[in-house]
Tab-separated table of C-alpha atoms in Angstrom:
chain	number	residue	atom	x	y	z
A	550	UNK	CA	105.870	-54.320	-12.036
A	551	UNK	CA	108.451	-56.753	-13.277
A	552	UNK	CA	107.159	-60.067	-13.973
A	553	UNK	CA	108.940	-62.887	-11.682
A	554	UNK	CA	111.796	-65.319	-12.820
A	555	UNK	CA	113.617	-67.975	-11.615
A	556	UNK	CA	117.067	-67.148	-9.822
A	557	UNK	CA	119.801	-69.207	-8.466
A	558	UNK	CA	121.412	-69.161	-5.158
A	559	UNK	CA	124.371	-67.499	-6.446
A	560	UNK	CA	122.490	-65.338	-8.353
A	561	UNK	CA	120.355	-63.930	-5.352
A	562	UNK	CA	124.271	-63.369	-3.753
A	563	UNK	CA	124.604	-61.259	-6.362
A	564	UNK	CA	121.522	-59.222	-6.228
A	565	UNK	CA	121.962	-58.781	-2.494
A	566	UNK	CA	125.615	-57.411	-2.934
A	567	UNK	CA	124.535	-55.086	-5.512
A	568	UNK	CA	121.831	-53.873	-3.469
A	569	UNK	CA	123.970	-53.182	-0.688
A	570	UNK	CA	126.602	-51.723	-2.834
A	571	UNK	CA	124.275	-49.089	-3.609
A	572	UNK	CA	123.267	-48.550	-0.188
A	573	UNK	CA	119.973	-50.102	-0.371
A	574	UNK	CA	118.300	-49.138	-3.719
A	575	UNK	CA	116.411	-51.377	-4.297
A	576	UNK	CA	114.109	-50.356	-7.310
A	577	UNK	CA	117.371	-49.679	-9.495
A	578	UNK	CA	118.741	-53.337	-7.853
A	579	UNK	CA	115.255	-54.839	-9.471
A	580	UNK	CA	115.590	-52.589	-12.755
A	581	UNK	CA	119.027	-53.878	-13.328
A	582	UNK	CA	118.315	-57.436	-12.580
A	583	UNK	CA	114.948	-57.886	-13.890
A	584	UNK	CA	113.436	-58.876	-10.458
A	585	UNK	CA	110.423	-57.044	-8.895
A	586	UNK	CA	111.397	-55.037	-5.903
A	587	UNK	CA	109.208	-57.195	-3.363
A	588	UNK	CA	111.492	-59.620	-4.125
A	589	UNK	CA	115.147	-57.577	-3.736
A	590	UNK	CA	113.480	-56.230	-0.491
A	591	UNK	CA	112.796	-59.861	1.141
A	592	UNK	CA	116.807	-61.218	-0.167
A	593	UNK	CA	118.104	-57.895	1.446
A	594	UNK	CA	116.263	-58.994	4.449
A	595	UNK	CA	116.655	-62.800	4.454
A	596	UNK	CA	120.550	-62.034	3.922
A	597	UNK	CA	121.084	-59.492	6.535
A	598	UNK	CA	119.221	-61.529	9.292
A	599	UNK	CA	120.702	-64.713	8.345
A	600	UNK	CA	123.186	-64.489	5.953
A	601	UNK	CA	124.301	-66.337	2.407
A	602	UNK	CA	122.024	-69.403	3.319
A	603	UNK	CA	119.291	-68.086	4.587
A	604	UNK	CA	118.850	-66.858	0.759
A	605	UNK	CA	119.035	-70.697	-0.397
A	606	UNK	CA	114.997	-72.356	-1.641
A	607	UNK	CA	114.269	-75.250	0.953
A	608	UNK	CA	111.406	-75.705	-0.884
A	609	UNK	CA	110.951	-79.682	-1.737
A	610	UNK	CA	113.558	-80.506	0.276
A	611	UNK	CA	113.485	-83.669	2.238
A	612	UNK	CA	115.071	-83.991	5.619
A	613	UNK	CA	118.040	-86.134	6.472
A	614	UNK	CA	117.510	-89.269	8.566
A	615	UNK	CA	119.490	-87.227	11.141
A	616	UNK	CA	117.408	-84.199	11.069
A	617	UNK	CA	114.302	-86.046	11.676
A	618	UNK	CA	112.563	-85.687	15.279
A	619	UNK	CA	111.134	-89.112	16.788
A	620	UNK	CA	107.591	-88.111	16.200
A	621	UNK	CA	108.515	-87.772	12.372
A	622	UNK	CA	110.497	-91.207	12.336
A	623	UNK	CA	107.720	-93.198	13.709
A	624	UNK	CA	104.898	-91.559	10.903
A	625	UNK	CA	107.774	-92.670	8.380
A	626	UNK	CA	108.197	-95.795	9.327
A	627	UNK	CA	103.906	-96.067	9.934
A	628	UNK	CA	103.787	-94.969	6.352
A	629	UNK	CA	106.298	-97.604	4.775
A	630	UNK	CA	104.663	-100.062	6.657
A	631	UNK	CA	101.451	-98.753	4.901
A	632	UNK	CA	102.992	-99.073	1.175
């Protein structure tokens, strides 16, 4: 098993195209790219379900003001009224 690495956005693109290039292999795909094949297998999916940015890492990520429900305003604001 190939040990994980760190991949950017574009890079995963990549991966995925080749992948689907060569209609779904995706142990040569992780071979080729040094990725382990759980991880070609879960792009392939993310992309064809949701496309380019469903393949983007929303981990850390804070929300914009705008994308914030009520419920999450008001512990916000509870919280910088706390500090």
């Amino acid at each position: 098993m190939t040990k994980g690495r760190s991949t950017t956005w574009q890079e995963r693109i990549d991966i995925v195209q080749y992948c689907l290039a060569h209609q779904h292999d995706y142990h040569k795909t992780a071979d080729h790219f040094q990725v382990s094949y759980q991880q070609v297998y879960q792009w392939v999916k993310k992309f064809e379900d949701g496309g380019q940015d469903a393949l983007k890492d929303g981990r850390g990520r804070k929300k914009a003001p705008e994308e914030l429900t009520e419920a999450d305003r008001q512990k916000l604001e509870m919280k910088k009224m706390e500090y």
